[in-house]
Amino acid sequence: MRDVFVVSGGVSKFAKARPDRTFQPMVKEAYDYVLQDIGLEFKQAAELIEGSTASYFSDHFGRQLMGGAMTTDYLGLCPKHNKRIEGGGATGGLNFQAGWESVASGRFDIVLTYGWETMSHVNTWKGNEFIALASDVSFDYPVGGFYSGYYAMMVTRHMKEYGTTVEQLGLVSVKNHNNAFYNPYAQKRMKINIEDVRNSEMVAWPLTMLDICTMSDGAAAVLFASEEGMKKLEKATGNTIKPTKVVGVGGGMDAMRMADRPHGKVPLLPHENAEDYKNLKYPGVHSFRSGRNASIEAYKMAGIADPINELDFIELHDAYTSSEIQTYEDMGLCKYGEGGGFVESGAPFMPGLDYGYKLPEQGKIPVNPSGGLIACGHPVGATGLMQAVFGHWQCQGTIDKHFGDKTLQIKDCNRGAIHSHAGTGTYVTVSILEKGF
Amino acid sequence: MAEKKKYFKLPETDDGTTVFKVPFPENLEHLKEMSPIYIKQPYQIDYLHSYGQDSPFFAGLTAGKLLSTKCPKCGYSYGTPRLHCMYCGTECDWVELPREGYVHCFTVCHFGSEAFLPETPFILIMVEWPDVDTLFLARLVDVDPADASLDWIGMKIRAQFRRNCKLNPTDVYFVPA
Ligand SMILES: [Zn+2]
């Protein structure tokens, strides 16, 4: 396996609707940003990029099959290889790892991954129906197919099992929305408090509108290269590349039907003991076994034994405030059952920002410094790549340059994780990024 | 956010007026300033969905029986049927589940997919049985959605069946036992 580097990234601003563009030029906005950030000309890129992968989740949302073919020609990347990557909410994260794979394997020296979703073409509730078609159409969908409902069932179990509170969920929303206030790419930039979250409309008890990410139109792109590829890019542009190295990748999967999940033992991270969980039935419906598996693999590859002290940030898939808390536990930032207390401690908040709450351990390991899905939006096929772009800029130390505001730049940032997740914890990916210069 | 007044808004609908012509500029350079044109594209289809190997479950509902499967080799028992065991790959046998079970977790859906919006608020639960290894997704009725509370978890519940079946998993539903 060869070393793989992220050399550039771009994101179109996520919006509720982009009627001014079909998906191809929206992807081009992200792609143009990728090119201009390293000073690469359109024609040079077409020559140097050896292949690409496209990610979009839903054929129903797009009502256009082979969107990857249409985008590849729009970006001028024909006649070279392209394929589509799809895996529900983790579509973007899987595409990121597909980019890594095609360079690590030696197949390509320079490869582009791009993704998008256009979710505004149907109303929100029809959109929820489209998404719910991911659940088993014989047994789950007809009972009341609605992912917010499925996640709400998971969190009622988490609350019963561990004593997690709705205020702790609210605190996740406060953190992510307030962070996004400083991120110009985010769809929802607002300063809120726990009462705002609890007073917003109830969607699926106990989750309110502000506990749940919104649908978006948007695109993102990431350019990968090997050492050789970087030399070619530097030669073509005359610029020095400031890359981020991908030092770990992990993946996981669980049964699509939550009903089918086992009630067994916890797969342990290096810093945990079997004793910690002797009475816990795992994962049941309160935890994501796939997220744990992806974390174990990614940490192992990156040589991480103590994630909270060896990572400087995490961009994780917070489609729901509850799933962020569940994911703290999967990723080993705290033990299973301690996710609610973990957010209360302040550990996953940005250091130095005023959130209006007493946070004794504020800034220990910032989680979703960008604002996450809850505030940035979740155009499914782009989301995992958006996290990679924000993660790349964090490791590069270039948040100020890209956001026009340095508030969200983590000081001396060296290494972070990105985490992508599909419906109720089916597909999950974790990738570790490290400053590469 | 707290200080921002929320004004009443009429609900948005997808109906509208059919348009045959739109304004067109004299000067082609002005085309890029045009607003995007939205059109409505209806999308309706009847699928012929076979329940395949799961068909006995739905046949059971018409007979007032809640069926699932159990692995004859490793003994793993499923609350939602699977023809093949997830742990040993063996073909499972059909078994009848107990009429009474317990609420493992729940939610009250105040919104939902478009198809289910008219039924809101409705209660989703996962059902557990003491000697069954996995769960079953169902609706809970005859409790007040406004009373939602974690105390519902562990509630003893009983399966009820529709007499006029719709050949849907909602032909079975649960009520407090
Ligand atoms: Zn078996």
Coordinates of C-alpha atoms and ligand atoms in Angstrom, one line a residue:
Chain A
M1 CA 0.0 0.0 0.0
R2 CA 1.2 3.5 -0.9
D3 CA 1.0 6.7 1.1
V4 CA -2.1 8.7 0.1
F5 CA -2.5 12.4 0.4
V6 CA -5.4 14.8 0.2
V7 CA -4.1 17.7 -1.8
S8 CA -7.1 19.9 -2.2
G9 CA -10.8 20.2 -1.5
G10 CA -13.8 22.3 -2.3
V11 CA -17.4 22.7 -1.2
S12 CA -20.4 24.5 -2.7
K13 CA -22.3 26.4 -0.1
F14 CA -25.0 24.1 1.1
A15 CA -28.5 25.5 0.7
K16 CA -32.1 24.4 1.1
A17 CA -32.5 24.7 -2.7
R18 CA -30.3 25.5 -5.7
P19 CA -32.9 26.0 -8.4
D20 CA -30.3 28.1 -10.3
R21 CA -28.2 25.0 -11.1
T22 CA -28.6 21.3 -12.0
F23 CA -26.2 19.0 -10.2
Q24 CA -23.3 19.1 -12.7
P25 CA -22.5 22.8 -12.5
M26 CA -23.0 22.6 -8.7
V27 CA -20.3 19.9 -8.6
K28 CA -18.2 22.1 -10.8
E29 CA -18.3 24.9 -8.2
A30 CA -16.7 22.6 -5.7
Y31 CA -14.3 21.3 -8.4
D32 CA -13.2 24.8 -9.5
Y33 CA -12.4 25.5 -5.9
V34 CA -10.3 22.4 -5.7
L35 CA -8.3 23.5 -8.8
Q36 CA -7.9 27.2 -7.9
D37 CA -6.7 26.4 -4.3
I38 CA -3.6 24.6 -5.7
G39 CA -3.3 26.8 -8.9
L40 CA -4.2 24.1 -11.3
E41 CA -5.7 25.0 -14.7
F42 CA -8.8 23.2 -15.9
K43 CA -6.9 21.7 -18.9
Q44 CA -4.0 20.6 -16.8
A45 CA -6.3 18.9 -14.4
A46 CA -8.1 17.0 -17.2
E47 CA -4.7 15.8 -18.3
L48 CA -3.3 14.9 -14.9
I49 CA -6.3 13.4 -13.2
E50 CA -6.4 9.7 -14.0
G51 CA -9.8 8.8 -12.8
S52 CA -12.7 9.9 -10.6
T53 CA -15.4 8.5 -8.4
A54 CA -18.9 10.0 -8.0
S55 CA -21.2 9.8 -5.0
Y56 CA -24.9 10.5 -4.7
F57 CA -27.3 8.6 -2.6
S58 CA -30.7 8.6 -4.1
D59 CA -31.9 7.8 -7.6
H60 CA -35.4 9.0 -6.4
F61 CA -34.2 12.5 -5.4
G62 CA -32.3 13.0 -8.6
R63 CA -34.7 11.2 -10.9
Q64 CA -31.7 10.9 -13.2
L65 CA -29.7 7.7 -13.4
M66 CA -26.0 7.8 -14.2
G67 CA -25.5 11.2 -12.7
G68 CA -21.8 10.4 -12.4
A69 CA -21.4 10.0 -16.2
M70 CA -23.2 13.3 -16.7
T71 CA -20.9 15.1 -14.1
T72 CA -17.7 13.5 -15.4
D73 CA -18.3 14.9 -18.8
Y74 CA -19.3 18.3 -17.4
L75 CA -16.0 18.5 -15.5
G76 CA -14.1 17.6 -18.7
L77 CA -12.7 14.4 -17.3
C78 CA -13.8 12.0 -20.1
P79 CA -12.6 9.6 -21.4
K80 CA -11.1 8.5 -18.1
H81 CA -12.4 6.1 -15.5
N82 CA -15.4 7.0 -13.3
K83 CA -17.7 4.9 -11.1
R84 CA -20.4 5.6 -8.6
I85 CA -20.1 4.9 -4.9
E86 CA -23.3 4.6 -2.8
G87 CA -24.0 3.7 0.8
G88 CA -26.9 5.7 2.2
G89 CA -25.8 8.5 4.5
A90 CA -22.2 7.3 4.4
T91 CA -22.1 7.7 0.6
G92 CA -19.6 10.5 0.9
G93 CA -17.4 8.8 3.5
L94 CA -17.3 5.7 1.3
N95 CA -16.4 7.8 -1.7
F96 CA -13.6 9.4 0.3
Q97 CA -12.2 5.9 1.0
A98 CA -12.7 4.9 -2.6
G99 CA -10.4 7.8 -3.5
W100 CA -7.9 6.6 -1.0
E101 CA -8.1 3.0 -2.2
S102 CA -7.5 3.9 -5.9
V103 CA -4.3 5.7 -5.0
A104 CA -3.1 3.3 -2.2
S105 CA -3.5 0.4 -4.6
G106 CA -1.2 2.0 -7.1
R107 CA -3.9 2.2 -9.8
F108 CA -3.9 6.0 -10.0
D109 CA -1.4 8.7 -9.0
I110 CA -4.0 11.5 -9.0
V111 CA -7.7 10.9 -8.5
L112 CA -10.8 13.1 -7.9
T113 CA -13.7 12.2 -5.7
Y114 CA -16.8 14.3 -6.0
G115 CA -20.3 14.0 -4.6
W116 CA -23.6 15.9 -4.4
E117 CA -27.3 15.6 -3.6
T118 CA -30.2 17.6 -4.8
M119 CA -32.9 17.1 -2.2
S120 CA -35.1 20.1 -2.9
H121 CA -36.9 18.6 -5.9
V122 CA -39.6 17.1 -3.6
N123 CA -41.2 18.5 -0.5
T124 CA -39.6 17.6 2.9
W125 CA -42.0 14.8 3.8
K126 CA -41.8 13.2 0.4
G127 CA -38.0 13.4 0.8
N128 CA -38.4 11.6 4.1
E129 CA -40.3 9.0 2.3
F130 CA -37.6 8.6 -0.3
I131 CA -35.0 8.2 2.5
A132 CA -37.2 5.7 4.4
L133 CA -37.1 3.5 1.4
A134 CA -33.6 2.6 2.6
S135 CA -35.3 0.7 5.4
D136 CA -36.7 -2.8 4.7
V137 CA -39.7 -2.2 2.5
S138 CA -41.4 -5.4 3.6
F139 CA -41.1 -5.0 7.4
D140 CA -39.9 -1.5 8.3
Y141 CA -41.1 1.1 5.8
P142 CA -44.8 0.1 5.8
V143 CA -45.0 0.4 9.7
G144 CA -44.3 4.1 9.5
G145 CA -41.1 4.5 7.6
F146 CA -39.3 7.6 8.9
Y147 CA -35.7 7.8 9.9
S148 CA -36.2 10.4 12.5
G149 CA -38.6 7.9 14.1
Y150 CA -36.0 5.1 13.9
Y151 CA -33.3 7.3 15.5
A152 CA -35.8 8.5 18.2
M153 CA -36.4 4.9 19.1
M154 CA -32.7 4.4 19.5
V155 CA -32.3 7.3 21.8
T156 CA -35.3 6.4 24.0
R157 CA -33.4 3.1 24.6
H158 CA -30.2 5.0 25.2
M159 CA -31.9 7.3 27.7
K160 CA -33.5 4.3 29.5
E161 CA -30.3 2.3 29.5
Y162 CA -27.9 5.2 30.6
G163 CA -30.0 8.1 31.8
T164 CA -29.1 10.3 28.9
T165 CA -31.3 13.5 29.0
V166 CA -33.0 15.7 26.3
E167 CA -31.0 18.6 27.7
Q168 CA -27.8 16.8 26.8
L169 CA -29.1 16.2 23.3
G170 CA -29.9 19.9 23.2
L171 CA -26.4 20.8 24.2
V172 CA -25.1 19.0 21.0
S173 CA -27.4 21.2 18.9
V174 CA -26.2 24.3 20.8
K175 CA -22.6 23.4 20.1
N176 CA -23.0 22.6 16.4
H177 CA -25.2 25.6 15.6
N178 CA -23.0 28.0 17.5
N179 CA -19.9 26.7 15.8
A180 CA -21.5 27.1 12.4
F181 CA -22.0 30.7 13.1
Y182 CA -18.4 31.2 12.1
N183 CA -18.6 28.9 9.0
P184 CA -19.7 30.6 5.9
Y185 CA -20.4 27.3 4.2
A186 CA -23.0 26.3 6.7
Q187 CA -26.7 26.4 5.9
K188 CA -27.9 27.3 9.4
R189 CA -25.8 29.8 11.3
M190 CA -27.4 30.7 14.5
K191 CA -26.7 31.1 18.2
I192 CA -29.2 29.1 20.2
N193 CA -29.6 27.7 23.6
I194 CA -31.0 24.5 25.0
E195 CA -34.5 26.0 25.5
D196 CA -34.6 26.9 21.8
V197 CA -33.9 23.2 20.9
R198 CA -36.6 22.0 23.3
N199 CA -39.1 24.6 22.2
S200 CA -38.8 23.9 18.5
E201 CA -41.4 21.7 16.9
M202 CA -41.5 18.0 18.1
V203 CA -40.7 15.7 15.2
A204 CA -40.3 12.2 16.8
W205 CA -40.3 12.2 20.6
P206 CA -37.9 13.3 22.1
L207 CA -36.2 14.7 19.0
T208 CA -37.2 18.2 17.9
M209 CA -36.6 20.1 14.6
L210 CA -33.3 21.4 16.1
D211 CA -32.1 17.9 17.0
I212 CA -32.2 16.9 13.4
C213 CA -30.2 17.9 10.3
T214 CA -32.0 19.5 7.4
M215 CA -32.1 18.5 3.7
S216 CA -29.9 20.4 1.4
D217 CA -28.7 20.8 -2.1
G218 CA -24.9 20.9 -2.3
A219 CA -21.7 19.4 -3.7
A220 CA -18.1 18.7 -2.5
A221 CA -14.9 17.4 -4.1
V222 CA -11.6 16.1 -2.8
L223 CA -8.4 15.6 -4.9
F224 CA -6.1 12.7 -3.8
A225 CA -2.5 12.0 -4.9
S226 CA 0.4 9.7 -4.3
E227 CA 3.9 11.1 -3.7
E228 CA 4.4 10.8 -7.4
G229 CA 1.2 12.5 -8.1
M230 CA 2.1 15.4 -5.9
K231 CA 5.3 15.9 -7.8
K232 CA 3.3 16.0 -11.1
L233 CA 0.9 18.6 -9.6
E234 CA 3.8 20.7 -8.3
K235 CA 5.5 20.6 -11.6
A236 CA 2.3 21.6 -13.4
T237 CA 1.4 24.4 -11.1
G238 CA 4.8 25.6 -9.9
N239 CA 3.3 25.7 -6.4
T240 CA 4.2 23.7 -3.3
I241 CA 1.4 21.4 -2.2
K242 CA 0.5 21.4 1.5
P243 CA -1.1 18.0 1.8
T244 CA -3.0 16.1 4.4
K245 CA -2.0 12.5 4.7
V246 CA -4.6 9.8 5.1
V247 CA -3.1 7.7 7.9
G248 CA -6.1 5.5 8.8
V249 CA -9.3 4.1 7.2
G250 CA -11.9 1.9 8.8
G251 CA -15.3 0.7 7.9
G252 CA -18.2 -1.1 9.5
M253 CA -21.7 -2.4 8.8
D254 CA -24.7 -3.6 10.7
A255 CA -28.0 -5.3 10.0
M256 CA -30.3 -2.9 8.1
R257 CA -33.3 -3.8 10.3
M258 CA -32.7 -2.5 13.8
A259 CA -34.8 -5.4 15.0
D260 CA -32.1 -7.8 13.8
R261 CA -29.2 -6.3 15.7
P262 CA -27.7 -8.6 18.3
H263 CA -27.5 -8.1 22.1
G264 CA -24.0 -9.4 22.7
K265 CA -20.6 -8.2 23.7
V266 CA -18.7 -4.9 23.0
P267 CA -15.8 -5.1 20.6
L268 CA -13.1 -3.3 22.7
L269 CA -10.8 -0.4 21.9
P270 CA -7.2 -0.7 23.2
H271 CA -7.9 1.6 26.1
E272 CA -11.0 -0.3 27.3
N273 CA -11.6 -3.5 29.4
A274 CA -14.2 -6.2 29.2
E275 CA -14.9 -5.4 32.9
D276 CA -16.2 -2.0 31.8
Y277 CA -19.2 -3.6 30.0
K278 CA -19.9 -6.8 31.8
N279 CA -23.6 -6.1 32.1
L280 CA -24.1 -4.4 28.8
K281 CA -26.1 -6.0 26.0
Y282 CA -24.5 -4.7 22.8
P283 CA -25.2 -3.0 20.4
G284 CA -28.9 -3.6 20.8
V285 CA -30.6 -0.5 19.4
H286 CA -28.7 2.0 21.6
S287 CA -25.3 1.8 19.9
F288 CA -23.7 1.5 16.5
R289 CA -21.6 -1.6 16.2
S290 CA -20.6 -0.5 12.7
G291 CA -19.2 2.7 14.1
R292 CA -17.2 0.8 16.7
N293 CA -15.8 -1.5 14.0
A294 CA -14.8 1.4 11.8
S295 CA -13.1 3.1 14.7
I296 CA -11.2 0.0 15.8
E297 CA -9.9 -0.4 12.2
A298 CA -9.0 3.2 11.6
Y299 CA -7.3 3.7 15.0
K300 CA -5.3 0.5 14.5
M301 CA -4.0 1.6 11.1
A302 CA -3.1 5.0 12.4
G303 CA -1.5 3.6 15.5
I304 CA -3.9 5.4 17.8
A305 CA -4.3 3.9 21.3
D306 CA -6.0 6.7 23.1
P307 CA -8.2 8.6 20.7
I308 CA -9.2 11.5 23.0
N309 CA -5.6 12.5 23.5
E310 CA -4.2 11.5 20.1
L311 CA -6.8 13.4 17.9
D312 CA -7.1 17.2 17.7
F313 CA -10.7 17.2 16.3
I314 CA -13.4 15.0 14.9
E315 CA -15.9 15.8 12.2
L316 CA -18.6 13.2 12.8
H317 CA -22.0 12.4 11.3
D318 CA -24.5 14.2 13.5
A319 CA -27.6 13.7 11.5
Y320 CA -29.2 13.7 14.9
T321 CA -28.0 15.1 18.2
S322 CA -28.6 11.7 19.6
S323 CA -26.4 10.0 17.0
E324 CA -23.6 12.4 17.9
I325 CA -23.8 11.3 21.5
Q326 CA -23.9 7.6 20.5
T327 CA -20.9 8.1 18.3
Y328 CA -18.8 9.6 21.0
E329 CA -19.1 6.2 22.6
D330 CA -18.5 4.2 19.4
M331 CA -15.3 6.2 18.8
G332 CA -14.1 5.7 22.3
L333 CA -14.1 9.4 23.4
C334 CA -15.9 8.1 26.5
K335 CA -17.2 4.7 27.6
Y336 CA -20.5 3.4 26.4
G337 CA -23.2 5.1 28.5
E338 CA -21.1 8.2 29.2
G339 CA -22.0 10.1 26.0
G340 CA -24.5 12.4 27.7
G341 CA -22.1 13.4 30.5
F342 CA -19.3 13.8 27.9
V343 CA -21.1 16.6 26.1
E344 CA -22.0 18.2 29.4
S345 CA -18.3 18.2 30.4
G346 CA -17.7 20.5 27.5
A347 CA -15.0 18.3 26.0
P348 CA -16.4 18.3 22.5
F349 CA -16.9 22.1 22.4
M350 CA -14.5 24.5 20.7
P351 CA -12.0 26.0 23.1
G352 CA -12.4 29.7 23.8
L353 CA -15.9 30.2 22.4
D354 CA -18.7 31.4 24.6
Y355 CA -21.7 29.0 24.4
G356 CA -23.5 30.4 27.4
Y357 CA -22.9 27.4 29.5
K358 CA -20.4 26.3 32.1
L359 CA -18.2 23.7 30.4
P360 CA -15.5 22.5 32.8
E361 CA -13.5 20.5 30.2
Q362 CA -14.3 22.8 27.2
G363 CA -12.2 22.1 24.1
K364 CA -10.5 18.8 25.1
I365 CA -11.4 17.3 21.7
P366 CA -13.5 19.6 19.5
V367 CA -16.2 17.6 17.7
N368 CA -17.8 19.1 14.7
P369 CA -16.0 22.4 14.8
S370 CA -17.5 23.1 11.4
G371 CA -21.1 22.8 12.8
G372 CA -21.6 19.3 11.5
L373 CA -24.6 18.1 9.5
I374 CA -27.0 19.7 11.9
A375 CA -25.9 23.2 11.0
C376 CA -24.0 22.8 7.7
G377 CA -26.8 20.7 6.1
H378 CA -26.7 17.1 4.7
P379 CA -26.8 16.8 0.9
V380 CA -26.1 13.1 1.4
G381 CA -23.6 12.3 -1.4
A382 CA -21.6 15.4 -0.6
T383 CA -21.6 15.3 3.2
G384 CA -18.8 12.8 3.8
L385 CA -16.6 14.7 1.4
M386 CA -17.5 18.1 3.0
Q387 CA -16.2 16.7 6.3
A388 CA -13.0 15.7 4.5
V389 CA -12.5 19.1 3.1
F390 CA -13.1 20.8 6.4
G391 CA -10.8 18.3 8.0
H392 CA -8.1 18.9 5.4
W393 CA -8.3 22.7 6.0
Q394 CA -8.0 22.1 9.8
C395 CA -4.9 20.0 9.4
Q396 CA -3.5 22.5 6.9
G397 CA -4.2 25.3 9.3
T398 CA -6.0 27.2 6.5
I399 CA -9.5 27.6 8.0
D400 CA -9.0 31.4 8.1
K401 CA -8.2 31.5 4.4
H402 CA -11.2 29.4 3.4
F403 CA -13.8 30.6 6.0
G404 CA -12.6 34.2 6.1
D405 CA -12.6 33.8 9.9
K406 CA -10.1 32.0 12.1
T407 CA -12.5 31.4 15.0
L408 CA -12.9 27.7 14.1
Q409 CA -9.2 27.0 13.4
I410 CA -7.9 24.5 16.0
K411 CA -4.5 25.6 17.3
D412 CA -1.5 23.4 16.4
C413 CA -3.9 21.1 14.6
N414 CA -2.0 17.9 13.5
R415 CA -4.5 15.1 13.3
G416 CA -8.2 14.6 13.1
A417 CA -10.9 12.0 12.3
I418 CA -13.8 12.2 9.9
H419 CA -16.7 9.8 10.4
S420 CA -19.5 9.1 8.0
H421 CA -22.7 7.1 8.8
A422 CA -25.7 5.6 7.1
G423 CA -29.2 5.0 8.3
T424 CA -29.4 3.8 11.9
G425 CA -25.7 2.7 11.8
T426 CA -25.6 0.5 8.8
Y427 CA -22.6 1.7 6.7
V428 CA -20.0 3.6 8.8
T429 CA -16.6 4.9 7.8
V430 CA -13.9 6.5 9.9
S431 CA -10.8 8.0 8.3
I432 CA -7.9 9.7 10.0
L433 CA -6.2 12.7 8.5
E434 CA -2.8 14.1 9.5
K435 CA -0.9 17.2 8.5
G436 CA 1.4 16.1 5.7
F437 CA 4.0 18.8 5.4
Chain B
M1 CA -32.8 32.9 17.8
A2 CA -35.0 33.5 20.8
E3 CA -35.5 37.2 20.0
K4 CA -36.5 36.6 16.3
K5 CA -40.3 36.9 15.8
K6 CA -41.8 34.0 13.9
Y7 CA -44.6 35.2 11.6
F8 CA -47.4 32.8 10.6
K9 CA -46.8 31.1 7.2
L10 CA -49.4 29.3 5.1
P11 CA -48.4 25.7 4.4
E12 CA -46.7 25.3 1.0
T13 CA -48.4 23.1 -1.6
D14 CA -47.2 21.7 -4.9
D15 CA -50.2 22.7 -7.0
G16 CA -50.2 25.8 -9.1
T17 CA -51.0 27.3 -12.5
T18 CA -49.9 25.7 -15.8
V19 CA -47.7 28.2 -17.7
F20 CA -47.2 28.0 -21.5
K21 CA -44.8 30.9 -22.1
V22 CA -42.3 32.7 -20.0
P23 CA -40.8 36.2 -20.6
F24 CA -37.9 36.2 -23.0
P25 CA -35.3 39.0 -23.3
E26 CA -34.6 40.9 -26.5
N27 CA -30.9 40.8 -25.7
L28 CA -29.5 37.3 -25.3
E29 CA -26.9 38.6 -22.9
H30 CA -29.7 39.0 -20.4
L31 CA -30.5 35.2 -20.4
K32 CA -28.1 34.5 -17.5
E33 CA -30.1 36.8 -15.3
M34 CA -33.3 34.7 -15.9
S35 CA -34.9 33.0 -12.9
P36 CA -34.8 29.3 -13.2
I37 CA -37.8 27.6 -14.7
Y38 CA -39.5 25.1 -12.5
I39 CA -41.8 22.5 -13.9
K40 CA -43.7 19.8 -12.2
Q41 CA -43.0 16.2 -13.2
P42 CA -45.5 13.7 -11.7
Y43 CA -44.0 10.4 -10.7
Q44 CA -46.4 7.5 -9.8
I45 CA -45.9 3.8 -10.2
D46 CA -47.4 0.6 -9.0
Y47 CA -44.8 -2.0 -8.0
L48 CA -45.6 -5.7 -7.9
H49 CA -43.7 -6.4 -4.7
S50 CA -43.4 -10.1 -3.8
Y51 CA -42.8 -10.9 -0.1
G52 CA -40.9 -13.9 -1.4
Q53 CA -39.6 -16.1 1.4
D54 CA -41.2 -13.9 4.0
S55 CA -44.7 -14.6 2.6
P56 CA -45.7 -17.1 5.4
F57 CA -45.4 -14.2 7.9
F58 CA -48.1 -12.3 6.0
A59 CA -50.2 -15.4 5.6
G60 CA -49.9 -15.8 9.4
L61 CA -51.3 -12.3 9.9
T62 CA -54.4 -13.2 8.0
A63 CA -54.8 -16.1 10.4
G64 CA -54.3 -14.0 13.5
K65 CA -50.8 -15.5 14.1
L66 CA -47.6 -13.6 14.6
L67 CA -44.9 -15.8 13.0
S68 CA -41.2 -15.6 12.9
T69 CA -38.2 -17.9 12.4
K70 CA -35.8 -19.9 14.6
C71 CA -32.6 -21.6 13.6
P72 CA -32.7 -25.3 14.0
K73 CA -28.9 -25.6 14.1
C74 CA -27.7 -22.9 16.5
G75 CA -31.1 -22.2 18.2
Y76 CA -31.0 -18.4 17.5
S77 CA -34.5 -17.1 17.4
Y78 CA -35.7 -14.1 15.4
G79 CA -38.4 -11.6 16.4
T80 CA -38.6 -10.5 12.7
P81 CA -38.4 -13.4 10.3
R82 CA -35.3 -14.2 8.2
L83 CA -35.2 -17.4 6.2
H84 CA -31.5 -17.9 6.8
C85 CA -29.8 -17.6 10.1
M86 CA -27.4 -14.7 10.4
Y87 CA -25.0 -16.6 12.5
C88 CA -24.7 -20.0 10.9
G89 CA -26.4 -19.6 7.5
T90 CA -28.8 -22.5 8.1
E91 CA -32.3 -22.3 6.8
C92 CA -34.6 -21.4 9.7
D93 CA -38.0 -22.9 10.7
W94 CA -41.2 -21.0 11.1
V95 CA -42.4 -20.6 14.7
E96 CA -45.3 -18.7 16.3
L97 CA -44.3 -15.8 18.6
P98 CA -46.0 -15.3 22.0
R99 CA -49.0 -13.1 21.9
E100 CA -47.6 -10.9 24.8
G101 CA -44.3 -9.1 24.7
Y102 CA -42.7 -5.9 26.1
V103 CA -41.8 -2.4 24.7
H104 CA -38.1 -2.3 24.1
C105 CA -38.0 1.3 22.9
F106 CA -40.5 3.7 21.3
T107 CA -41.1 7.1 19.8
V108 CA -44.1 9.2 18.9
C109 CA -44.0 10.4 15.3
H110 CA -45.5 13.9 15.0
F111 CA -44.2 14.1 11.4
G112 CA -43.4 11.4 9.0
S113 CA -43.0 10.4 5.5
E114 CA -45.6 11.9 3.2
A115 CA -47.5 8.6 3.0
F116 CA -47.9 8.5 6.8
L117 CA -48.5 12.2 7.6
P118 CA -52.3 11.7 7.8
E119 CA -51.7 9.1 10.6
T120 CA -49.6 11.4 12.8
P121 CA -49.2 11.4 15.7
F122 CA -48.5 7.6 15.8
I123 CA -46.4 5.5 18.1
L124 CA -43.6 3.3 16.8
I125 CA -42.2 0.6 19.1
M126 CA -39.7 -2.2 19.0
V127 CA -41.2 -5.3 20.7
E128 CA -39.1 -7.7 22.7
W129 CA -39.9 -11.2 24.0
P130 CA -38.0 -12.8 26.9
D131 CA -36.9 -15.9 24.9
V132 CA -36.5 -14.3 21.5
D133 CA -33.1 -13.0 20.5
T134 CA -34.2 -10.1 18.2
L135 CA -37.0 -7.5 18.1
F136 CA -40.0 -6.6 16.0
L137 CA -41.0 -3.1 14.7
A138 CA -44.7 -2.3 15.2
R139 CA -47.2 0.4 16.1
L140 CA -48.5 0.8 19.7
V141 CA -52.1 2.1 20.0
D142 CA -54.6 2.8 22.8
V143 CA -52.1 4.9 24.7
D144 CA -52.2 8.7 24.6
P145 CA -49.3 10.0 22.4
A146 CA -49.2 13.1 24.6
D147 CA -48.2 10.9 27.6
A148 CA -44.9 9.8 26.0
S149 CA -42.5 8.8 28.7
L150 CA -39.6 6.5 29.3
D151 CA -41.9 4.6 31.6
W152 CA -43.4 3.1 28.5
I153 CA -40.2 1.1 28.0
G154 CA -40.9 -2.3 29.6
M155 CA -44.7 -2.0 29.3
K156 CA -46.3 -5.4 28.8
I157 CA -48.2 -5.4 25.5
R158 CA -50.4 -7.7 23.5
A159 CA -50.6 -8.3 19.8
Q160 CA -53.9 -7.6 18.1
F161 CA -54.8 -8.4 14.5
R162 CA -56.9 -6.7 11.9
R163 CA -59.8 -8.8 10.6
N164 CA -59.7 -7.2 7.2
C165 CA -56.1 -7.6 6.4
K166 CA -54.1 -5.3 4.2
L167 CA -51.2 -7.7 3.9
N168 CA -49.0 -5.2 5.6
P169 CA -46.9 -5.6 8.7
T170 CA -49.3 -3.2 10.4
D171 CA -52.0 -5.9 10.2
V172 CA -50.6 -6.8 13.6
Y173 CA -50.4 -4.0 16.2
F174 CA -49.9 -3.8 19.9
V175 CA -52.0 -2.5 22.8
P176 CA -51.2 -2.4 26.6
A177 CA -51.7 -5.9 28.0
Ligands
ZN1 ZN -28.1 -20.5 13.3

